[in-house]
């Protein structure tokens, strides 16, 4: 655990303000759920809660199925990081923070398919060979939870209609799983 040197008081309603710099660094947004842990020595730990992360084994199986059906790199992301990958790129993608471009794409809540000649959108932040071919948002009860995507090397051909429909279907299925 890393000390920040920031001290906050609890108000009369039991609230604590998490400083803006920390929220920005950890990508904590208004309305994000936080899981609370306690330690025997009096520590209280807040951790970002990822509902889709609870389904990481399930997401891995979905990625495996998508990869077997298309022979393309398939991934599932929550709003912050890649949580499952199949078909390659595991080392460069798994558990890495999503790029700002992918984050904006998810927030648009529309299925995206890269067209021929369109600029490549990186899957993860920083330099890497993987770009988004198709991305379908995972919505649960109207809330954005993440996305299902097909990744490709930056100079690859555009994704097919099959990959588009499969990503859309898998995202819808994951969203419904989180509702139940």
N, CA, C and O of each residue as an XYZ file, in Angstrom:
720
protein
N       0.846     -1.159      0.000
C       0.000      0.000      0.000
C       0.901      1.235      0.000
O       1.950      1.248      0.644
N       0.479      2.280     -0.735
C       1.288      3.475     -0.899
C       0.631      4.655     -0.183
O      -0.541      4.941     -0.424
N       1.358      5.335      0.682
C       0.838      6.509      1.391
C       0.795      7.698      0.448
O       1.712      7.895     -0.350
N      -0.274      8.497      0.534
C      -0.398      9.688     -0.310
C      -0.113     10.961      0.464
O       0.151     12.003     -0.136
N      -0.163     10.895      1.791
C       0.023     12.088      2.603
C      -1.232     12.936      2.717
O      -1.212     13.993      3.346
N      -2.318     12.484      2.116
C      -3.584     13.216      2.162
C      -4.403     12.686      3.336
O      -4.557     11.476      3.500
N      -4.928     13.606      4.153
C      -5.763     13.223      5.293
C      -7.138     13.857      5.101
O      -7.240     15.039      4.774
N      -8.182     13.081      5.302
C      -9.554     13.579      5.209
C     -10.303     13.206      6.478
O     -10.049     12.157      7.071
N     -11.218     14.060      6.889
C     -12.057     13.787      8.051
C     -13.390     13.209      7.595
O     -13.870     13.500      6.499
N     -13.975     12.388      8.453
C     -15.310     11.842      8.203
C     -16.310     12.896      8.664
O     -16.177     13.440      9.760
N     -17.324     13.190      7.823
C     -18.329     14.172      8.236
C     -19.387     13.518      9.126
O     -19.323     12.319      9.395
N     -20.363     14.314      9.583
C     -21.361     13.803     10.520
C     -22.287     12.746      9.919
O     -23.015     12.082     10.657
N     -22.274     12.580      8.602
C     -23.059     11.525      7.953
C     -22.201     10.301      7.615
O     -22.686      9.364      6.980
N     -20.929     10.303      8.035
C     -20.049      9.164      7.799
C     -19.373      9.158      6.441
O     -18.841      8.132      6.017
N     -19.387     10.288      5.758
C     -18.812     10.359      4.405
C     -17.354     10.793      4.436
O     -16.924     11.541      5.314
N     -16.614     10.306      3.460
C     -15.225     10.706      3.256
C     -15.097     11.120      1.796
O     -15.607     10.429      0.914
N     -14.433     12.223      1.529
C     -14.223     12.677      0.153
C     -12.912     12.092     -0.359
O     -11.864     12.242      0.269
N     -12.985     11.428     -1.499
C     -11.772     10.932     -2.156
C     -11.281     12.057     -3.060
O     -12.018     12.505     -3.938
N     -10.047     12.521     -2.861
C      -9.545     13.672     -3.630
C      -9.613     13.454     -5.146
O      -9.465     12.339     -5.646
N      -9.841     14.551     -5.845
C      -9.999     14.526     -7.303
C      -8.790     13.897     -8.003
O      -8.949     13.144     -8.964
N      -7.583     14.209     -7.519
C      -6.370     13.666     -8.161
C      -6.359     12.137     -8.097
O      -5.985     11.468     -9.060
N      -6.773     11.598     -6.955
C      -6.796     10.136     -6.796
C      -7.901      9.539     -7.666
O      -7.698      8.509     -8.309
N      -9.074     10.186     -7.685
C     -10.172      9.684     -8.535
C      -9.754      9.682     -9.996
O     -10.044      8.731    -10.722
N      -9.078     10.733    -10.432
C      -8.646     10.817    -11.827
C      -7.606      9.738    -12.130
O      -7.704      9.052    -13.148
N      -6.626      9.588    -11.266
C      -5.563      8.599    -11.477
C      -6.118      7.179    -11.539
O      -5.696      6.374    -12.368
N      -7.068      6.879    -10.653
C      -7.638      5.527    -10.591
C      -8.870      5.357    -11.464
O      -9.504      4.302    -11.447
N      -9.215      6.395    -12.232
C     -10.372      6.374    -13.119
C     -11.665      6.059    -12.359
O     -12.481      5.260    -12.817
N     -11.839      6.681    -11.220
C     -13.077      6.535    -10.453
C     -14.001      7.672    -10.872
O     -13.660      8.846    -10.729
N     -15.180      7.310    -11.394
C     -16.131      8.307    -11.878
C     -17.313      8.411    -10.922
O     -17.521      7.534    -10.083
N     -18.085      9.483    -11.051
C     -19.303      9.619    -10.258
C     -20.182      8.393    -10.485
O     -20.397      7.977    -11.623
N     -20.677      7.832     -9.420
C     -21.567      6.683     -9.525
C     -20.870      5.337     -9.591
O     -21.540      4.306     -9.547
N     -19.538      5.311     -9.697
C     -18.819      4.028     -9.741
C     -18.971      3.308     -8.404
O     -18.860      3.931     -7.348
N     -19.221      2.011     -8.441
C     -19.303      1.260     -7.183
C     -17.906      0.987     -6.616
O     -16.972      0.679     -7.356
N     -17.782      1.106     -5.304
C     -16.541      0.793     -4.602
C     -16.829     -0.311     -3.600
O     -17.819     -0.257     -2.871
N     -15.965     -1.306     -3.568
C     -16.088     -2.393     -2.601
C     -15.254     -2.010     -1.379
O     -14.157     -1.470     -1.524
N     -15.761     -2.283     -0.187
C     -15.084     -1.884      1.044
C     -14.565     -3.121      1.762
O     -15.304     -4.075      2.003
N     -13.273     -3.086      2.100
C     -12.623     -4.158      2.840
C     -12.099     -3.588      4.146
O     -11.737     -2.414      4.212
N     -12.057     -4.412      5.183
C     -11.462     -3.982      6.445
C     -10.394     -4.979      6.861
O     -10.489     -6.171      6.569
N      -9.384     -4.477      7.542
C      -8.309     -5.304      8.075
C      -8.382     -5.277      9.596
O      -8.945     -4.345     10.171
N      -7.827     -6.277     10.249
C      -7.856     -6.364     11.711
C      -7.154     -5.197     12.389
O      -7.509     -4.832     13.510
N      -6.169     -4.608     11.730
C      -5.423     -3.509     12.345
C      -6.092     -2.147     12.133
O      -5.474     -1.110     12.374
N      -7.345     -2.145     11.686
C      -8.097     -0.896     11.559
C      -8.073     -0.264     10.184
O      -8.634      0.816      9.998
N      -7.445     -0.901      9.222
C      -7.409     -0.348      7.870
C      -8.760     -0.532      7.196
O      -9.406     -1.569      7.345
N      -9.177      0.479      6.458
C     -10.356      0.415      5.610
C      -9.860      0.621      4.187
O      -9.208      1.622      3.890
N     -10.168     -0.324      3.308
C      -9.658     -0.285      1.934
C     -10.838     -0.205      0.975
O     -11.761     -1.018      1.036
N     -10.796      0.785      0.088
C     -11.784      0.914     -0.968
C     -11.177      0.367     -2.251
O     -10.043      0.697     -2.597
N     -11.926     -0.464     -2.950
C     -11.452     -1.021     -4.215
C     -12.547     -0.850     -5.252
O     -13.721     -1.098     -4.979
N     -12.148     -0.417     -6.463
C     -13.150     -0.303     -7.519
C     -13.774     -1.664     -7.750
O     -13.084     -2.679     -7.846
N     -15.082     -1.664     -7.835
C     -15.810     -2.917     -8.051
C     -16.172     -3.014     -9.522
O     -16.730     -2.080    -10.097
N     -15.856     -4.139    -10.120
C     -16.181     -4.369    -11.525
C     -17.165     -5.521    -11.621
O     -16.776     -6.680    -11.482
N     -18.448     -5.213    -11.858
C     -19.426     -6.298    -11.978
C     -19.060     -7.296    -13.075
O     -19.267     -8.500    -12.923
N     -18.519     -6.791    -14.171
C     -18.145     -7.693    -15.259
C     -16.912     -8.510    -14.875
O     -16.724     -9.622    -15.369
N     -16.073     -7.962    -13.996
C     -14.908     -8.691    -13.502
C     -15.295     -9.928    -12.719
O     -14.544    -10.903    -12.675
N     -16.481     -9.890    -12.093
C     -16.995    -11.063    -11.373
C     -17.246    -12.223    -12.332
O     -17.272    -13.385    -11.925
N     -17.428    -11.899    -13.593
C     -17.700    -12.921    -14.609
C     -16.467    -13.240    -15.439
O     -16.596    -13.675    -16.583
N     -15.257    -13.030    -14.883
C     -14.041    -13.176    -15.700
C     -13.859    -14.591    -16.246
O     -13.410    -14.750    -17.381
N     -14.197    -15.625    -15.468
C     -14.106    -16.991    -16.002
C     -15.077    -17.174    -17.156
O     -14.740    -17.751    -18.190
N     -16.284    -16.673    -16.961
C     -17.316    -16.747    -17.988
C     -16.872    -15.959    -19.231
O     -17.048    -16.417    -20.359
N     -16.294    -14.770    -19.008
C     -15.808    -13.939    -20.116
C     -14.696    -14.651    -20.882
O     -14.615    -14.539    -22.105
N     -13.841    -15.383    -20.166
C     -12.775    -16.154    -20.830
C     -13.357    -17.215    -21.749
O     -12.855    -17.432    -22.852
N     -14.421    -17.879    -21.293
C     -15.073    -18.900    -22.126
C     -15.701    -18.263    -23.372
O     -15.639    -18.826    -24.465
N     -16.301    -17.095    -23.196
C     -16.885    -16.393    -24.347
C     -15.791    -16.032    -25.350
O     -15.961    -16.224    -26.554
N     -14.673    -15.511    -24.855
C     -13.558    -15.160    -25.751
C     -13.044    -16.385    -26.490
O     -12.771    -16.316    -27.689
N     -12.907    -17.507    -25.788
C     -12.461    -18.750    -26.436
C     -13.421    -19.153    -27.545
O     -12.985    -19.529    -28.633
N     -14.719    -19.080    -27.283
C     -15.723    -19.443    -28.295
C     -15.673    -18.502    -29.486
O     -15.736    -18.948    -30.632
N     -15.559    -17.209    -29.227
C     -15.479    -16.240    -30.325
C     -14.229    -16.466    -31.164
O     -14.275    -16.381    -32.391
N     -13.116    -16.754    -30.503
C     -11.869    -17.011    -31.237
C     -11.986    -18.273    -32.089
O     -11.578    -18.280    -33.250
N     -12.542    -19.338    -31.513
C     -12.698    -20.590    -32.285
C     -13.613    -20.400    -33.486
O     -13.401    -21.017    -34.530
N     -14.636    -19.545    -33.348
C     -15.585    -19.322    -34.449
C     -15.014    -18.461    -35.561
O     -15.391    -18.621    -36.722
N     -14.117    -17.557    -35.224
C     -13.653    -16.568    -36.214
C     -12.161    -16.621    -36.500
O     -11.706    -16.071    -37.503
N     -11.398    -17.272    -35.640
C      -9.934    -17.273    -35.701
C      -9.351    -15.870    -35.493
O      -8.210    -15.606    -35.870
N     -10.141    -14.973    -34.891
C      -9.690    -13.612    -34.600
C      -9.409    -13.478    -33.106
O      -9.856    -14.303    -32.310
N      -8.678    -12.451    -32.735
C      -8.393    -12.165    -31.330
C      -9.647    -11.550    -30.711
O     -10.125    -10.511    -31.166
N     -10.172    -12.195    -29.677
C     -11.381    -11.721    -29.001
C     -11.030    -11.317    -27.575
O     -10.183    -11.939    -26.935
N     -11.690    -10.270    -27.082
C     -11.426     -9.798    -25.719
C     -12.706     -9.261    -25.095
O     -13.631     -8.841    -25.790
N     -12.733     -9.286    -23.769
C     -13.803     -8.660    -22.995
C     -13.133     -7.667    -22.058
O     -12.136     -7.982    -21.409
N     -13.696     -6.462    -21.995
C     -13.161     -5.399    -21.137
C     -14.235     -4.938    -20.173
O     -15.423     -4.958    -20.497
N     -13.813     -4.519    -18.974
C     -14.726     -3.733    -18.165
C     -14.463     -2.283    -18.568
O     -13.818     -2.054    -19.592
N     -14.922     -1.321    -17.828
C     -14.747      0.068    -18.244
C     -13.307      0.545    -18.128
O     -12.955      1.599    -18.657
N     -12.470     -0.233    -17.433
C     -11.112      0.229    -17.169
C     -10.004     -0.628    -17.756
O      -8.947     -0.103    -18.104
N     -10.216     -1.934    -17.876
C      -9.122     -2.825    -18.268
C      -9.652     -4.020    -19.056
O     -10.846     -4.318    -19.035
N      -8.743     -4.693    -19.746
C      -9.066     -5.922    -20.470
C      -9.082     -7.053    -19.439
O      -8.095     -7.257    -18.732
N     -10.195     -7.791    -19.349
C     -10.304     -8.835    -18.324
C     -10.205    -10.251    -18.887
O      -9.994    -11.198    -18.130
N     -10.353    -10.411    -20.204
C     -10.230    -11.736    -20.816
C      -9.797    -11.570    -22.268
O     -10.232    -10.642    -22.951
N      -8.931    -12.480    -22.740
C      -8.426    -12.442    -24.115
C      -8.250    -13.865    -24.603
O      -7.872    -14.749    -23.834
N      -8.524    -14.090    -25.885
C      -8.246    -15.384    -26.494
C      -7.808    -15.175    -27.939
O      -8.342    -14.318    -28.643
N      -6.831    -15.968    -28.372
C      -6.416    -15.946    -29.760
C      -5.139    -15.191    -30.041
O      -4.769    -15.036    -31.205
N      -4.464    -14.723    -29.036
C      -3.217    -13.987    -29.237
C      -3.261    -12.664    -28.515
O      -4.326    -12.206    -28.102
N      -2.109    -12.052    -28.363
C      -2.029    -10.744    -27.739
C      -2.259    -10.738    -26.243
O      -2.411     -9.677    -25.636
N      -2.286    -11.923    -25.643
C      -2.584    -12.027    -24.217
C      -1.614    -11.198    -23.367
O      -2.032    -10.475    -22.462
N      -0.344    -11.308    -23.660
C       0.679    -10.596    -22.884
C       0.524     -9.080    -23.017
O       0.693     -8.353    -22.038
N       0.204     -8.598    -24.221
C       0.087     -7.158    -24.456
C      -1.252     -6.575    -24.011
O      -1.356     -5.365    -23.805
N      -2.294     -7.425    -23.858
C      -3.640     -6.914    -23.610
C      -4.207     -7.220    -22.218
O      -4.797     -6.345    -21.583
N      -4.031     -8.447    -21.748
C      -4.717     -8.881    -20.528
C      -4.333     -8.034    -19.321
O      -3.153     -7.826    -19.041
N      -5.343     -7.552    -18.618
C      -5.219     -6.746    -17.395
C      -4.552     -5.397    -17.622
O      -4.129     -4.750    -16.664
N      -4.453     -4.965    -18.871
C      -3.910     -3.641    -19.184
C      -5.069     -2.636    -19.231
O      -6.183     -2.996    -19.610
N      -4.811     -1.374    -18.846
C      -5.872     -0.353    -18.911
C      -6.287     -0.080    -20.353
O      -5.438     -0.023    -21.243
N      -7.581      0.087    -20.588
C      -8.058      0.385    -21.937
C      -7.616      1.789    -22.338
O      -7.394      2.644    -21.481
N      -7.492      2.019    -23.624
C      -7.081      3.329    -24.137
C      -8.219      4.338    -23.959
O      -9.384      3.968    -23.815
N      -7.852      5.605    -23.971
C      -8.868      6.654    -23.897
C      -9.823      6.565    -25.079
O     -11.016      6.833    -24.938
N      -9.302      6.189    -26.246
C     -10.141      6.063    -27.439
C     -11.185      4.962    -27.254
O     -12.351      5.140    -27.608
N     -10.762      3.824    -26.700
C     -11.710      2.730    -26.467
C     -12.711      3.129    -25.389
O     -13.891      2.789    -25.478
N     -12.249      3.841    -24.381
C     -13.152      4.313    -23.328
C     -14.246      5.206    -23.928
O     -15.422      5.050    -23.597
N     -13.863      6.140    -24.809
C     -14.849      7.013    -25.465
C     -15.786      6.207    -26.355
O     -16.984      6.484    -26.424
N     -15.233      5.212    -27.031
C     -16.041      4.345    -27.896
C     -17.111      3.631    -27.074
O     -18.272      3.572    -27.481
N     -16.721      3.085    -25.912
C     -17.690      2.407    -25.050
C     -18.762      3.383    -24.584
O     -19.948      3.052    -24.572
N     -18.343      4.583    -24.199
C     -19.296      5.573    -23.689
C     -20.298      6.026    -24.740
O     -21.362      6.544    -24.400
N     -19.969      5.834    -26.024
C     -20.925      6.175    -27.086
C     -22.086      5.174    -27.124
O     -23.142      5.462    -27.686
N     -21.879      3.996    -26.520
C     -22.914      2.955    -26.394
C     -23.407      2.435    -27.745
O     -24.542      1.975    -27.873
N     -22.541      2.516    -28.736
C     -22.890      1.982    -30.063
C     -21.872      0.920    -30.456
O     -20.723      0.943    -30.015
N     -22.318     -0.010    -31.292
C     -21.394     -1.015    -31.809
C     -20.529     -0.329    -32.864
O     -21.028      0.400    -33.722
N     -19.225     -0.577    -32.780
C     -18.253      0.063    -33.676
C     -17.581     -0.997    -34.535
O     -17.236     -2.076    -34.053
N     -17.399     -0.679    -35.809
C     -16.577     -1.510    -36.688
C     -15.667     -0.584    -37.476
O     -16.130      0.357    -38.122
N     -14.373     -0.856    -37.420
C     -13.406     -0.040    -38.151
C     -13.590     -0.248    -39.645
O     -13.592     -1.374    -40.143
N     -13.742      0.852    -40.334
C     -13.908      0.812    -41.788
C     -12.549      0.905    -42.467
O     -11.578      1.358    -41.862
N     -12.482      0.487    -43.695
C     -11.244      0.560    -44.465
C     -10.788      2.012    -44.572
O     -11.574      2.888    -44.931
N      -9.521      2.265    -44.260
C      -8.961      3.609    -44.334
C      -9.152      4.445    -43.080
O      -8.557      5.516    -42.957
N      -9.979      3.970    -42.138
C     -10.195      4.714    -40.887
C      -8.968      4.560    -39.997
O      -8.277      3.544    -40.067
N      -8.689      5.565    -39.157
C      -7.534      5.445    -38.266
C      -7.719      4.309    -37.261
O      -8.836      4.028    -36.825
N      -6.620      3.664    -36.904
C      -6.658      2.555    -35.944
C      -6.841      3.106    -34.535
O      -6.137      4.033    -34.133
N      -7.781      2.541    -33.784
C      -7.996      2.918    -32.390
C      -7.311      1.877    -31.511
O      -7.631      0.693    -31.613
N      -6.381      2.282    -30.653
C      -5.678      1.299    -29.819
C      -6.605      0.666    -28.785
O      -7.521      1.314    -28.278
N      -6.358     -0.599    -28.483
C      -7.139     -1.305    -27.460
C      -6.702     -0.841    -26.077
O      -7.537     -0.524    -25.229
N      -5.400     -0.802    -25.855
C      -4.875     -0.404    -24.547
C      -4.061      0.880    -24.691
O      -3.632      1.246    -25.786
N      -3.857      1.559    -23.550
C      -3.087      2.791    -23.556
C      -1.620      2.518    -23.868
O      -1.129      1.411    -23.650
N      -0.934      3.514    -24.372
C       0.471      3.347    -24.727
C       0.610      2.776    -26.117
O      -0.378      2.558    -26.819
N       1.831      2.540    -26.501
C       2.101      1.977    -27.823
C       1.922      0.466    -27.791
O       2.392     -0.201    -26.870
N       1.264     -0.053    -28.768
C       1.069     -1.493    -28.887
C       0.581     -1.807    -30.277
O       0.103     -0.922    -30.987
N       0.695     -3.058    -30.673
C       0.323     -3.421    -32.037
C      -1.174     -3.635    -32.248
O      -1.617     -3.741    -33.392
N      -1.968     -3.702    -31.168
C      -3.367     -4.107    -31.292
C      -4.315     -2.923    -31.383
O      -4.234     -1.981    -30.595
N      -5.223     -2.986    -32.365
C      -6.247     -1.953    -32.523
C      -7.625     -2.616    -32.496
O      -7.750     -3.835    -32.614
N      -8.643     -1.790    -32.338
C     -10.021     -2.272    -32.260
C     -10.553     -2.509    -33.662
O     -10.570     -1.595    -34.487
N     -10.988     -3.736    -33.934
C     -11.640     -4.052    -35.206
C     -13.146     -3.876    -35.050
O     -13.803     -3.254    -35.886
N     -13.685     -4.437    -33.960
C     -15.109     -4.337    -33.620
C     -15.196     -4.195    -32.117
O     -14.454     -4.852    -31.387
N     -16.094     -3.344    -31.645
C     -16.340     -3.220    -30.205
C     -17.837     -3.050    -29.989
O     -18.472     -2.193    -30.605
N     -18.393     -3.876    -29.106
C     -19.816     -3.801    -28.776
C     -19.955     -3.566    -27.277
O     -19.407     -4.327    -26.480
N     -20.681     -2.521    -26.885
C     -20.804     -2.220    -25.461
C     -21.640     -3.263    -24.720
O     -22.624     -3.778    -25.251
N     -21.231     -3.567    -23.480
C     -22.007     -4.445    -22.604
C     -22.836     -3.523    -21.718
O     -22.293     -2.768    -20.911
N     -24.157     -3.592    -21.876
C     -25.077     -2.767    -21.105
C     -25.917     -3.657    -20.215
O     -26.443     -4.675    -20.664
N     -26.047     -3.278    -18.955
C     -26.853     -4.016    -17.999
C     -27.770     -3.034    -17.288
O     -27.307     -2.135    -16.586
N     -29.060     -3.208    -17.471
C     -30.063     -2.312    -16.888
C     -29.766     -0.854    -17.243
O     -29.956      0.044    -16.423
N     -29.303     -0.633    -18.459
C     -29.023      0.711    -18.941
C     -27.652      1.254    -18.575
O     -27.269      2.324    -19.048
N     -26.901      0.535    -17.737
C     -25.572      1.001    -17.328
C     -24.494      0.359    -18.192
O     -24.575     -0.824    -18.524
N     -23.484      1.148    -18.554
C     -22.341      0.640    -19.312
C     -21.435     -0.148    -18.386
O     -20.986      0.370    -17.364
N     -21.163     -1.394    -18.736
C     -20.313     -2.258    -17.917
C     -18.954     -2.519    -18.554
O     -17.987     -2.803    -17.848
N     -18.868     -2.427    -19.872
C     -17.630     -2.736    -20.573
C     -17.929     -2.986    -22.032
O     -18.871     -2.420    -22.585
N     -17.121     -3.840    -22.666
C     -17.379     -4.169    -24.070
C     -16.776     -5.524    -24.435
O     -15.877     -6.038    -23.769
N     -17.307     -6.073    -25.513
C     -16.757     -7.258    -26.160
C     -16.131     -6.739    -27.442
O     -16.755     -5.975    -28.178
N     -14.889     -7.155    -27.713
C     -14.246     -6.632    -28.910
C     -13.435     -7.694    -29.635
O     -13.034     -8.711    -29.070
N     -13.217     -7.414    -30.895
C     -12.259     -8.155    -31.694
C     -11.100     -7.197    -31.939
O     -11.303     -6.052    -32.346
N      -9.885     -7.673    -31.689
C      -8.687     -6.864    -31.888
C      -7.952     -7.355    -33.126
O      -8.066     -8.516    -33.517
N      -7.202     -6.456    -33.729
C      -6.426     -6.808    -34.910
C      -5.139     -6.004    -34.902
O      -5.032     -4.974    -34.237
N      -4.169     -6.492    -35.650
C      -2.948     -5.719    -35.837
C      -3.311     -4.482    -36.653
O      -4.225     -4.526    -37.477
N      -2.610     -3.398    -36.431
C      -3.017     -2.100    -36.980
C      -3.154     -2.057    -38.497
O      -3.932     -1.256    -39.015
N      -2.427     -2.890    -39.215
C      -2.495     -2.840    -40.681
C      -3.359     -3.958    -41.269
O      -3.206     -4.292    -42.443
N      -4.253     -4.536    -40.485
C      -5.089     -5.654    -40.939
C      -6.310     -5.179    -41.720
O      -6.647     -3.995    -41.728
N      -6.946     -6.119    -42.361
C      -8.178     -5.862    -43.109
C      -9.318     -5.527    -42.147
O      -9.262     -5.897    -40.974
N     -10.345     -4.835    -42.625
C     -11.498     -4.545    -41.762
C     -12.196     -5.838    -41.317
O     -12.116     -6.867    -41.988
N     -12.864     -5.760    -40.198
C     -13.583     -6.920    -39.664
C     -14.793     -7.229    -40.535
O     -15.321     -6.361    -41.230
N     -15.214     -8.479    -40.478
C     -16.364     -8.907    -41.275
C     -17.671     -8.636    -40.546
O     -17.685     -8.302    -39.361
N     -18.755     -8.783    -41.270
C     -20.101     -8.658    -40.693
C     -20.325     -9.721    -39.621
O     -21.026     -9.478    -38.639
N     -19.729    -10.903    -39.811
C     -19.861    -11.991    -38.831
C     -19.269    -11.572    -37.487
O     -19.893    -11.774    -36.445
N     -18.075    -10.992    -37.503
C     -17.438    -10.541    -36.263
C     -18.272     -9.445    -35.606
O     -18.403     -9.412    -34.382
N     -18.833     -8.551    -36.413
C     -19.685     -7.478    -35.907
C     -20.884     -8.067    -35.158
O     -21.173     -7.679    -34.026
N     -21.572     -9.006    -35.804
C     -22.772     -9.615    -35.201
C     -22.426    -10.464    -33.981
O     -23.168    -10.466    -32.999
N     -21.304    -11.188    -34.034
C     -20.906    -12.010    -32.887
C     -20.569    -11.146    -31.670
O     -20.956    -11.484    -30.551
N     -19.862    -10.047    -31.871
C     -19.530     -9.147    -30.764
C     -20.808     -8.557    -30.172
O     -20.957     -8.479    -28.953
N     -21.722     -8.145    -31.039
C     -22.992     -7.573    -30.591
C     -23.802     -8.592    -29.783
O     -24.379     -8.255    -28.750
N     -23.839     -9.827    -30.259
C     -24.579    -10.893    -29.580
C     -23.945    -11.237    -28.233
O     -24.649    -11.362    -27.230
N     -22.616    -11.392    -28.205
C     -21.926    -11.739    -26.960
C     -22.088    -10.625    -25.929
O     -22.263    -10.909    -24.744
N     -22.032     -9.350    -26.360
C     -22.196     -8.221    -25.442
C     -23.615     -8.221    -24.860
O     -23.798     -7.985    -23.666
N     -24.598     -8.482    -25.692
C     -25.977     -8.552    -25.206
C     -26.164     -9.677    -24.205
O     -26.848     -9.513    -23.195
N     -25.554    -10.819    -24.489
C     -25.639    -11.976    -23.591
C     -24.976    -11.660    -22.244
O     -25.549    -11.952    -21.194
N     -23.782    -11.069    -22.263
C     -23.094    -10.719    -21.007
C     -23.911     -9.720    -20.195
O     -24.007     -9.836    -18.974
N     -24.495     -8.745    -20.872
C     -25.327     -7.760    -20.186
C     -26.501     -8.412    -19.476
O     -26.820     -8.063    -18.339
N     -27.144     -9.358    -20.149
C     -28.284    -10.053    -19.531
C     -27.842    -10.953    -18.393
O     -28.583    -11.127    -17.426
N     -26.642    -11.536    -18.487
C     -26.123    -12.367    -17.388
C     -25.916    -11.534    -16.138
O     -26.134    -12.021    -15.029
N     -25.504    -10.304    -16.294
C     -25.256     -9.456    -15.132
C     -26.555     -8.948    -14.509
O     -26.561     -8.544    -13.346
N     -27.645     -8.963    -15.260
C     -28.927     -8.549    -14.724
C     -29.541     -9.611    -13.819
O     -30.300     -9.300    -12.901
N     -29.200    -10.873    -14.092
C     -29.822    -11.955    -13.294
C     -29.027    -12.326    -12.072
O     -29.430    -13.212    -11.319
